[in-house]
Each structure stands twice: as structure tokens, then as C-alpha cells.
Coordinates of C-alpha atoms and ligand atoms in Angstrom, one line a residue:
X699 CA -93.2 -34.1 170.4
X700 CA -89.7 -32.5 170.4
X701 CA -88.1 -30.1 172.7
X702 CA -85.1 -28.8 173.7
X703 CA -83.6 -31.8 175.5
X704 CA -84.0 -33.9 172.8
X705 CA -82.5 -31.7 170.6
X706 CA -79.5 -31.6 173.0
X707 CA -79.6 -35.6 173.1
X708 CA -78.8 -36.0 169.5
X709 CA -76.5 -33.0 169.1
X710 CA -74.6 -34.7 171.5
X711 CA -73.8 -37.6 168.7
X712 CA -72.0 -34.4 166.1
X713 CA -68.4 -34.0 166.5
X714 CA -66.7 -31.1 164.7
X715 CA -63.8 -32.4 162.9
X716 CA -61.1 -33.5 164.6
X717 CA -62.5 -32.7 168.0
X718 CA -63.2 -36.0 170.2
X719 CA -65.9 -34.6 172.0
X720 CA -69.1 -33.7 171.2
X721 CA -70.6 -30.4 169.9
X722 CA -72.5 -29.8 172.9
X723 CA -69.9 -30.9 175.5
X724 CA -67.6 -28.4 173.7
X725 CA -70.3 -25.6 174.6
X726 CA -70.4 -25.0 170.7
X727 CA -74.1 -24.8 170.7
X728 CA -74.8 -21.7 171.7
X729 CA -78.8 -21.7 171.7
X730 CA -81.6 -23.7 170.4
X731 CA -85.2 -22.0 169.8
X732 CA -88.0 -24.5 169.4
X733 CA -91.3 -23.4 167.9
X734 CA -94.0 -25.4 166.8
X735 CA -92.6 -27.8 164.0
X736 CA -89.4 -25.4 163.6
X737 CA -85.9 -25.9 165.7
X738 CA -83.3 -22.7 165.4
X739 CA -80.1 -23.0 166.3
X740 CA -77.1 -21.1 166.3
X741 CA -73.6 -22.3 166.8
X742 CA -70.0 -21.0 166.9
X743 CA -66.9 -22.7 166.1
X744 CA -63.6 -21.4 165.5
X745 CA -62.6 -23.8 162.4
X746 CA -62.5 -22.1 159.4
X747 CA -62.7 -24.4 156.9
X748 CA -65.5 -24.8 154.3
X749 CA -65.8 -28.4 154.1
X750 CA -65.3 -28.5 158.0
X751 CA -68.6 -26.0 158.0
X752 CA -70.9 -27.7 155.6
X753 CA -70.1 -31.4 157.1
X754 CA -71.1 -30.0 160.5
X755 CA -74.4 -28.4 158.8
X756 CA -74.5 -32.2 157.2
X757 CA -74.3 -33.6 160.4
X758 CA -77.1 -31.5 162.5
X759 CA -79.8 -31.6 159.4
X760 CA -79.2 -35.6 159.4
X761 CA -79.4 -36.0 163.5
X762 CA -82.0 -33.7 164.0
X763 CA -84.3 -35.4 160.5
X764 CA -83.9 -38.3 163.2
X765 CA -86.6 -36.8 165.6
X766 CA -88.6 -35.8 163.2
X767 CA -88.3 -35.8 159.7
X768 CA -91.0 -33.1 158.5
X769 CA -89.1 -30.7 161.2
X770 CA -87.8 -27.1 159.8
X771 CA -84.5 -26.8 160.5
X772 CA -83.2 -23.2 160.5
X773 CA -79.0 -23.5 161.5
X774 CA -76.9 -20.2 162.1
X775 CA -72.8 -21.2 162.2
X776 CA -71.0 -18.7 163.2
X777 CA -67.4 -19.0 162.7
X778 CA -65.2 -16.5 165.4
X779 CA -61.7 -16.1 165.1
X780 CA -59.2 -17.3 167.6
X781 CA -58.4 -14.4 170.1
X782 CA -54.0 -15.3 168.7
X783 CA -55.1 -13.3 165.4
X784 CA -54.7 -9.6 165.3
X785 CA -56.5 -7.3 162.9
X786 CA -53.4 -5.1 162.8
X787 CA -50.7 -4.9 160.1
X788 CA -47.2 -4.1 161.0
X789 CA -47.2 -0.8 159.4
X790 CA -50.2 0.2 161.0
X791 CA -51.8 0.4 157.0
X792 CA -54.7 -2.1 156.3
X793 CA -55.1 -2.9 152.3
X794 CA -58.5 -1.9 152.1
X795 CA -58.0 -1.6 148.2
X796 CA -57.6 -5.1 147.7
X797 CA -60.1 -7.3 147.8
X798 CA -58.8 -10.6 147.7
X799 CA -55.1 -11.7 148.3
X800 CA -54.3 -15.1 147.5
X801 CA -51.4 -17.2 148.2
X802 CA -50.1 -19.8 145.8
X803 CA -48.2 -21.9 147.3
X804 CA -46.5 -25.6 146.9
X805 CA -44.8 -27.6 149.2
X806 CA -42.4 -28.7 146.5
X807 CA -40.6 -26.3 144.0
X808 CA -40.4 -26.7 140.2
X809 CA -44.1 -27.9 140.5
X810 CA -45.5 -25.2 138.2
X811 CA -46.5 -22.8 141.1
X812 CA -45.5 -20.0 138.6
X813 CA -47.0 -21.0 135.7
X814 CA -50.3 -21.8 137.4
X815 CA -50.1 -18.2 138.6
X816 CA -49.4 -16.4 135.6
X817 CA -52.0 -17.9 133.9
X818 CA -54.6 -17.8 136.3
X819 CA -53.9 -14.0 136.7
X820 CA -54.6 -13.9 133.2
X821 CA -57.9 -15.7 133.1
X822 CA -59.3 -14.0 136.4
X823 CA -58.5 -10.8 134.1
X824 CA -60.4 -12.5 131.2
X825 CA -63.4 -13.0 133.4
X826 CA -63.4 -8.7 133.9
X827 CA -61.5 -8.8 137.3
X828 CA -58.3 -6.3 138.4
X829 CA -55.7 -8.2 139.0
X830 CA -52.3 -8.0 140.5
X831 CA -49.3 -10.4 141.0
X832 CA -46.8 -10.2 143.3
X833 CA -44.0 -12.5 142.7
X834 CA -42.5 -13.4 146.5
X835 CA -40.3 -16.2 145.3
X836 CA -36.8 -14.8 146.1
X837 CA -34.8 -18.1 145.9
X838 CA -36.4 -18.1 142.2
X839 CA -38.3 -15.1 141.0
X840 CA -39.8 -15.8 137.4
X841 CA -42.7 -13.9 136.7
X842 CA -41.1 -10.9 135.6
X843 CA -40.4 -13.5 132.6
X844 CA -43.0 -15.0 132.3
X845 CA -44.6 -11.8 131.7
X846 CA -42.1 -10.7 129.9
X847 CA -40.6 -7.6 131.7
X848 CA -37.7 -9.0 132.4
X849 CA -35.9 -5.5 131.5
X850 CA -38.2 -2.9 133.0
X851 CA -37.9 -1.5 136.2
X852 CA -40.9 -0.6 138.5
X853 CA -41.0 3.4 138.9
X854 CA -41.5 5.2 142.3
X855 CA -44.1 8.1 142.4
X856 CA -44.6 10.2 145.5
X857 CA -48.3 9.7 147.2
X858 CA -48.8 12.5 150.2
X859 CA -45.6 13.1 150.8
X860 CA -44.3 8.8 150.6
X861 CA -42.6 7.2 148.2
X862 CA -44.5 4.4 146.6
X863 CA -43.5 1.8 144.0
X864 CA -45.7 1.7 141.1
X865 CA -46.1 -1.9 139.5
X866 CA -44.7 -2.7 136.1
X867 CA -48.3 -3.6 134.0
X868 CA -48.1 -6.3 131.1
X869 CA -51.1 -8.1 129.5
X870 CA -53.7 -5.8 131.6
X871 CA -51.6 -7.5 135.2
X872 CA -49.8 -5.1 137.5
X873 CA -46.5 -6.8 138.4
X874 CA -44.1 -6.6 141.2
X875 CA -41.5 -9.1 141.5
X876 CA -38.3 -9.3 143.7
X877 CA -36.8 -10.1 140.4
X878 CA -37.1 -6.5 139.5
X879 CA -34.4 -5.4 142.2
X880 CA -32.2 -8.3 142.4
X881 CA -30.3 -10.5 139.9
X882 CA -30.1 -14.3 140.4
X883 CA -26.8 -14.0 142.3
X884 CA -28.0 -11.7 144.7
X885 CA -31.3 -13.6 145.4
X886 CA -29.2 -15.8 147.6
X887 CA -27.9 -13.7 149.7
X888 CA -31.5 -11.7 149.9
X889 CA -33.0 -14.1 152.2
X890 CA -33.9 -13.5 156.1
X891 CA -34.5 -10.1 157.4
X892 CA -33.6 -8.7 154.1
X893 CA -36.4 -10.5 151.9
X894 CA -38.8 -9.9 154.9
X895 CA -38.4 -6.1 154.8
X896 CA -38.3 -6.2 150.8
X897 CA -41.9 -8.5 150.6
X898 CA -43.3 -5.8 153.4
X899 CA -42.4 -2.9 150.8
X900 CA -43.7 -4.2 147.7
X901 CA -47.0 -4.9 149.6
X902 CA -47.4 -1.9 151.9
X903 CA -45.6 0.3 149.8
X904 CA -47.0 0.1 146.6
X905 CA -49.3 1.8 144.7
X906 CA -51.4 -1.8 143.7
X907 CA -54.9 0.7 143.0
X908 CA -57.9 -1.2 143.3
X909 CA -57.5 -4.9 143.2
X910 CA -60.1 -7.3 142.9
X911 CA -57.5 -10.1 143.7
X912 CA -53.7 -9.8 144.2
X913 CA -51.6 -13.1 143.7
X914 CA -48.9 -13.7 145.7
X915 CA -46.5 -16.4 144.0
X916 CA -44.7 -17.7 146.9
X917 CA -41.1 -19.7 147.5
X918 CA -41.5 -23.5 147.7
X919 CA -41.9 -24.8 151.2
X920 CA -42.9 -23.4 154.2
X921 CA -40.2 -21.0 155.1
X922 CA -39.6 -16.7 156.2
X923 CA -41.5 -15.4 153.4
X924 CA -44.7 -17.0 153.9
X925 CA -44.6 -16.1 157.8
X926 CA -43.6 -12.8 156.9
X927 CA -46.5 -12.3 154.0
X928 CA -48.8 -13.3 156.3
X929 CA -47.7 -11.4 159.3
X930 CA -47.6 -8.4 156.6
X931 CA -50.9 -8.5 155.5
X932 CA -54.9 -10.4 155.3
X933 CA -54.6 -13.6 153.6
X934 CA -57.9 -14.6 151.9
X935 CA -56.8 -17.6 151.2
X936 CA -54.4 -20.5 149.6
X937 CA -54.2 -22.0 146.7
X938 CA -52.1 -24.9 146.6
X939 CA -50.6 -26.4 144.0
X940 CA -48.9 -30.0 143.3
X941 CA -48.3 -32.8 141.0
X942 CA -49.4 -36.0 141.3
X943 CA -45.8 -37.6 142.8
X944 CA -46.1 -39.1 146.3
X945 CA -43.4 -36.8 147.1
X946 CA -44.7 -33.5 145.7
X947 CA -47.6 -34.5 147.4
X948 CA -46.0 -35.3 151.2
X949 CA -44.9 -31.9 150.8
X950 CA -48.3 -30.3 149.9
X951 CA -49.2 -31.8 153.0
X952 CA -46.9 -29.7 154.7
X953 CA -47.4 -26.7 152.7
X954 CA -51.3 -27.3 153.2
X955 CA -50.8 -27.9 157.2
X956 CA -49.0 -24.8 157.8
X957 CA -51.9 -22.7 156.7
X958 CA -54.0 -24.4 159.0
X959 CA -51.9 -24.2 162.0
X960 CA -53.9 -22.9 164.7
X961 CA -51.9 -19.9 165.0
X962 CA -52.1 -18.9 160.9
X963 CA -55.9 -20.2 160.5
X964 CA -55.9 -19.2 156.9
X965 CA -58.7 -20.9 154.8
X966 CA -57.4 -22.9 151.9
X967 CA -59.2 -22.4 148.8
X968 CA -58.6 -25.1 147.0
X969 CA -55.6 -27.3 145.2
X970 CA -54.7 -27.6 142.2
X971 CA -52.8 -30.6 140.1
X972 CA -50.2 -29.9 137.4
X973 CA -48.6 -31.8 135.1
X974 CA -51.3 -34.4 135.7
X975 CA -51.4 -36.0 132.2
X976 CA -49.4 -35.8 129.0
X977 CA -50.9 -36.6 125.7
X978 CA -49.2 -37.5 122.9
X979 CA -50.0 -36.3 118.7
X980 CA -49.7 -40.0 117.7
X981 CA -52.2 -41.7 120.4
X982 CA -55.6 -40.4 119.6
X983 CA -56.1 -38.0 122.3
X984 CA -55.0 -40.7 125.0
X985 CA -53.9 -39.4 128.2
X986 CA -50.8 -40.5 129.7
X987 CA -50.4 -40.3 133.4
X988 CA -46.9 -39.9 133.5
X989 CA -46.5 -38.6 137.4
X990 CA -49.6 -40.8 138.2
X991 CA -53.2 -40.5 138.1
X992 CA -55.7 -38.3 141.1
X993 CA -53.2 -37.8 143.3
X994 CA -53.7 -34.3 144.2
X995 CA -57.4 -34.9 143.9
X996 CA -57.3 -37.8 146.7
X997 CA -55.3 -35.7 148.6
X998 CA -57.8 -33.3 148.2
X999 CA -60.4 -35.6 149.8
X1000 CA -58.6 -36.8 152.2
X1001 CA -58.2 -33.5 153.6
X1002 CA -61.6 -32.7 153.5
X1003 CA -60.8 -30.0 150.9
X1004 CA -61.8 -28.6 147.4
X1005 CA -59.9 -29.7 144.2
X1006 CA -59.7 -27.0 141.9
X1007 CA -58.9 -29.0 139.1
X1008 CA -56.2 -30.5 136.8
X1009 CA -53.1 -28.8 134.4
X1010 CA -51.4 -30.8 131.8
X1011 CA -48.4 -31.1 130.8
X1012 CA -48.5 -29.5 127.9
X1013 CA -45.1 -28.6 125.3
X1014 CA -47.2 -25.3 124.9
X1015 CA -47.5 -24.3 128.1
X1016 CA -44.1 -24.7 129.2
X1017 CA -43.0 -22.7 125.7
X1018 CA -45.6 -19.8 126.0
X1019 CA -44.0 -19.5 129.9
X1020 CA -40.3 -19.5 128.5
X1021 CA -41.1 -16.7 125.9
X1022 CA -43.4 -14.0 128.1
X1023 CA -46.2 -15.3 126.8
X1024 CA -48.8 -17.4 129.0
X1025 CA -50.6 -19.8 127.2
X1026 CA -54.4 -18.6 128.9
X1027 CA -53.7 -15.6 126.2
X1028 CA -53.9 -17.5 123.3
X1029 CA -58.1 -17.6 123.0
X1030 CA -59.8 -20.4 122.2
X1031 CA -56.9 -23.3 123.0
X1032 CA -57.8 -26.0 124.6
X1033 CA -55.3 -24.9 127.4
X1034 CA -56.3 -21.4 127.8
X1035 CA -59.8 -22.9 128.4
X1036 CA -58.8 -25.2 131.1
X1037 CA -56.9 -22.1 133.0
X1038 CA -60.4 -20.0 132.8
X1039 CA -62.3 -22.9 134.1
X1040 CA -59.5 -23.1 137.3
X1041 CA -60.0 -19.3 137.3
X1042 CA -63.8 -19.3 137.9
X1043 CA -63.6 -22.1 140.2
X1044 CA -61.1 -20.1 142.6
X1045 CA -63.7 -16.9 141.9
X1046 CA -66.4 -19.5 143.5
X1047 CA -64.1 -20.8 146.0
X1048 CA -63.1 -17.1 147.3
X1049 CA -67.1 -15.9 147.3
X1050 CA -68.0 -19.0 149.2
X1051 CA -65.2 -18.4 151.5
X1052 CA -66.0 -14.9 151.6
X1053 CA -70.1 -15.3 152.3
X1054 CA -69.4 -18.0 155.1
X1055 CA -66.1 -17.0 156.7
X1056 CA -65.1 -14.2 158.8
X1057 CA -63.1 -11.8 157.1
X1058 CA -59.4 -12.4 156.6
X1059 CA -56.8 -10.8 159.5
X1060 CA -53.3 -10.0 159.6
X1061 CA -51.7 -13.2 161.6
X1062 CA -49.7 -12.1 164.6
X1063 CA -48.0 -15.4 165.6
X1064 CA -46.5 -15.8 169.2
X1065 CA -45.8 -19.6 168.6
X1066 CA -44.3 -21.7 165.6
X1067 CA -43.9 -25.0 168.0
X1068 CA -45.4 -28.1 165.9
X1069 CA -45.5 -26.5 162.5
Ligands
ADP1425 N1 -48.3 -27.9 132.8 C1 -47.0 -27.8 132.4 N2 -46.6 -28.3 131.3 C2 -45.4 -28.2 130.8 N3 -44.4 -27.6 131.5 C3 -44.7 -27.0 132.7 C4 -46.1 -27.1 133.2 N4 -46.1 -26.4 134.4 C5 -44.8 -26.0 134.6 N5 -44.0 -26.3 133.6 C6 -42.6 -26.0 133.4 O1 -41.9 -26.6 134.6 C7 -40.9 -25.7 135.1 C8 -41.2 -25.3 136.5 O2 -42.4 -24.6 136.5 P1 -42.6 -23.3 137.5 O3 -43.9 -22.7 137.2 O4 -41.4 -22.4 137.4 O5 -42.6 -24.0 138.9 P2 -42.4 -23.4 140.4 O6 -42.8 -22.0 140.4 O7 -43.4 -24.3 141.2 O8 -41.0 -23.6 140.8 C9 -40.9 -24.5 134.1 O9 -39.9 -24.8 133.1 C10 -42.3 -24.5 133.5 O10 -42.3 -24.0 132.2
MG1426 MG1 -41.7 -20.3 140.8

């Protein structure tokens, strides 16, 4: 017959990622009903990670089957924040008309982070959702080209008495980019406090309207502008993206270990790999791994993540980028389709997230040491 103890027994063989003691002996089980041929139980851990979650749910159903295998098995994870995250944003203003804001982010630069976002922006707006895209790279902004508004300038309207900046809109996408208010000379000199103050406006200070997801193209690396974007506002999430090069890849690591630093805790959606094949007119649809093959999808694994999917490197893509015109606009291309899978994967990813996470907060960091 089981009961309670028992229970406890083999609960006390699950570990929670990375933890080297037990679930119980870290008091993460937080009750356990038995009744009849049915065990509750409800447990809360503060690791936000998806994969993290369903391992642990994994590990329970497969202990527990161990005691009994025609047992019911009802498991409530809770996930609670850590008590170093805020829900406060530095202007006092939360963003409740955005649903979703997503960071894109690479360790490496020049690894298509840009592309990737335009033309996911364009597919999530394919699939009927309002998007934005806020362009945060100030060492290199590029989607005001890539959407090509390279020559407009936002306008500012006045909402109750504030002045707000009102995005730039191009292929159904409302656009703000640092690029708009600098040229490349000045970006230099733009970053620290500067950049900081200019990211917080064009967030807080804009009229975005109702967003179903705002994409936030940010700098390569891990630098000011991500700790200020999310000190500024909720993060839902990160998208990562990387090639398949060991060294784009070491520093995906880094851009992927920043997020989940204990003091930023925010949940990384997925990654995705660019550039991860060529293939050539004249070689009957053979692929060419030029930067080599899976790398970003091992990584994946490895770190217990989701891969999102794969990009290639395509003469098309890079040529619809360079004239303003993404390539997931051109219907029916082989190309365009691959961006609207990517798109409805994130749109799974971010629902998931959503369903099983607690909602996103404003990070209020008191400690960088060992990021
Ligand atoms: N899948 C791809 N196929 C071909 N060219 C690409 C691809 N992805 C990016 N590029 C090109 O590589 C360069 C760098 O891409 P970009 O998106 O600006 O990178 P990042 O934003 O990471 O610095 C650009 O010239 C872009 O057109
Ligand atoms: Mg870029």
C-alpha cells in the first residue's frame, strides 16, 4: 500500500537541475495528498526554465510509477520568483499594452541577429499578430534598412499632456530604431548612459499601441543595453541566435548564460541556427555545411533547451535584407516558408512559457559578480 513516507522515500532520489541535493531535502515539496489509488502533490521551485520543469515532472511520474504503476498521479509545479526581481519599472509605467517582448540576442555579432528579426517580425505579422520592432543595436542599428526607412523620421504626438514618439510603420511593423536619431559616426559615441536613457525612451516613451509581441534586436554580446532593456522593462523571453562555428557558439553560451543568471532569471525561448547550410544551383539540392553541421542544435541540447530551428544561407536572403525588402515577404519561397515555421514555433514557445511560467518582471539587479 503506498503512503506518504514512501512517497517521500523516492522523491528523495529527484534532483532539480543542477541542484546536488534532493527535491525533498531542498524543502521543494511542499505537500503530498494521498487518496485511495491517487497521490497529489504540489511543488515550488524557483527555476524557470521549461525543459528544467518538464524533466522534473519526468522525473516524479517515473519515481513515483516505481511504487505503483496503476497509481494516478496529479503534480502541481509552481514556479515563484526569486525575491531579487522587482515588478517595478524605472519610470514607474508598466507596458501593459504589450503582450510579449522578446529579446533577440547573439553572443557574436554579424551572425544574422537582424535578419532573423526582420523576418520573423514579418511572419509573426503573417500569422495575424501586431507586431513591433525595436532596433536596440546602437554599435550597428540596421533595421531601419532592412525595412527600408532609412530616410523617415519617427514623429512625436502629445498623449495627456507627454510627448510620445510614434513608430515609423513599414510592411504592417511599427519601427523604432536608434538608427532613426543617430548616424553611424555618432553611434559610437552614443554608448553608456547616453544609449541607456535613449533605449528607456523609445520603450517607455512611445506610443507602441497594442502589441501582441515587440522585438527587441539587441547589440552583440552581453553588454549596457541588454542590462538596461531589461532593467527598463518585462522580458518574456530570449531568442538566441547563432551559427554553427565553435566560436559563434562559445559566445551564445555567454549570451545564453547571462539570461539565466540568477539575478536576470529570464526564460529563453528557444535558439535559432543561421547560415546553417548553403546549397548550390549545380548540386541537386545538396546541402553544404559550410560553418558545420547541428551545432546550434547540440548546443541546444546540451543546455537543456529548445531549438527553434535552422536559416540558410541563402544569396536571397542576404539581397532582400540589403534592399528593404525581407525575404518572408515574398509568399510562397521556400525561404519565406522556413521564417513562418520559426515564427510559429516561437508563438508555441512564448504560449508554453506563458501557460507554465510566472509572468515576466522588470529585473532590478543588485549584483553582476560571476556574469
Ligand atoms: N541566412 C543568411 N544568408 C545570407 N546572408 C545572411 C544570412 N543571415 C544574415 N546574412 C547577412 O550577413 C550579414 C550580417 O547579418 P546581420 O543580420 O546584420 O547580423 P547581426 O545583426 O547579427 O550583426 C548581413 O549582410 C546579412 O545580409
Ligand atoms: Mg544587427
Amino acid at each position: 500500500m503506498i503512503n506518504k513516507k514512501k512517497v517521500q522515500e523516492v522523491l528523495n532520489n529527484v534532483y532539480l537541475n543542477g541542484h546536488k541535493t534532493s527535491i525533498i531535502e531542498n524543502n521543494f515539496v511542499k505537500n503530498i495528498i494521498i487518496f485511495n489509488n491517487e497521490v497529489e502533490i504540489d511543488i515550488d521551485i524557483n527555476h524557470p526554465t521549461l525543459h528544467v520543469k518538464k524533466k522534473l515532472e519526468n522525473d516524479i511520474i517515473e519515481q513515483i510509477k516505481k511504487l505503483s504503476n496503476d497509481i494516478k498521479i496529479k503534480l502541481r509545479i509552481k514556479v515563484i520568483s526569486k525575491k531579487n526581481t522587482l515588478n517595478e519599472t524605472i519610470s514607474g509605467k508598466k507596458l501593459e499594452n504589450i503582450k510579449n517582448i522578446i529579446a533577440i540576442a547573439s553572443g557574436k555579432g554579424g551572425v544574422g541577429k537582424s535578419t532573423i528579426t526582420s523576418n520573423i517580425a514579418i511572419s509573426l505579422n503573417r500569422l495575424g499578430f501586431k507586431v513591433g520592432v525595436l532596433d536596440a543595436d546602437i554599435y550597428g542599428p540596421s533595421q531601419h534598412i532592412m525595412f527600408d526607412v532609412e530616410k523617415s523620421k519617427p514623429t512625436v504626438k502629445t498623449i495627456k499632456n507627454k510627448s510620445v514618439i510614434v513608430p515609423v510603420l513599414s510592411y504592417g511593423i511599427k519601427l523604432l530604431s536608434i538608427g532613426f536619431f543617430t548616424n553611424n559616426s555618432q553611434a559610437l559615441v552614443w554608448r553608456g548612459p547616453m544609449a541607456t536613457k535613449a533605449l528607456n525612451q523609445l520603450i517607455n516613451d512611445s506610443d507602441w499601441g497594442n502589441l501582441d509581441y515587440l522585438l527587441v534586436d539587441l547589440p552583440p554580446g552581453t553588454g549596457d543595453i541588454h542590462l538596461s532593456l531589461i532593467q527598463s522593462v518585462s522580458v518574456t523571453g530570449a531568442v538566441i541566435v547563432s551559427t554553427p562555428q565553435n566560436i559563434a557558439l562559445a559566445d551564445a553560451k555567454k549570451g545564453v548564460k547571462m539570461f539565466q543568471y540568477e539575478n536576470i532569471n529570464i526564460p529563453i525561448i528557444g535558439l535559432i541556427e543561421n547560415m546553417s547550410y548553403f546549397i548550390s544551383d549545380n548540386t541537386n539540392n545538396k546541402k553544404h555545411y559550410i560553418f558545420g553541421k547541428d551545432g546550434v542544435k547540440n548546443l541546444s541540447d546540451d543546455l537543456n533547451l529548445n531549438f527553434l530551428g535552422e536559416v540558410p544561407l541563402s544569396t536571397s536572403i542576404r539581397e532582400s535584407s540589403d534592399v528593404g525588402h525581407p525575404t518572408a515577404l515574398q509568399e510562397n519561397s521556400e525561404n519565406s516558408k522556413i521564417f513562418h515555421n520559426l515564427a510559429k514555433s516561437i508563438v508555441n514557445k512564448v504560449n508554453y512559457r506563458n501557460k507554465n511560467l510566472e509572468p515576466s518582471k522588470i529585473v532590478k539587479i543588485k549584483n553582476m559578480d560571476g556574469c
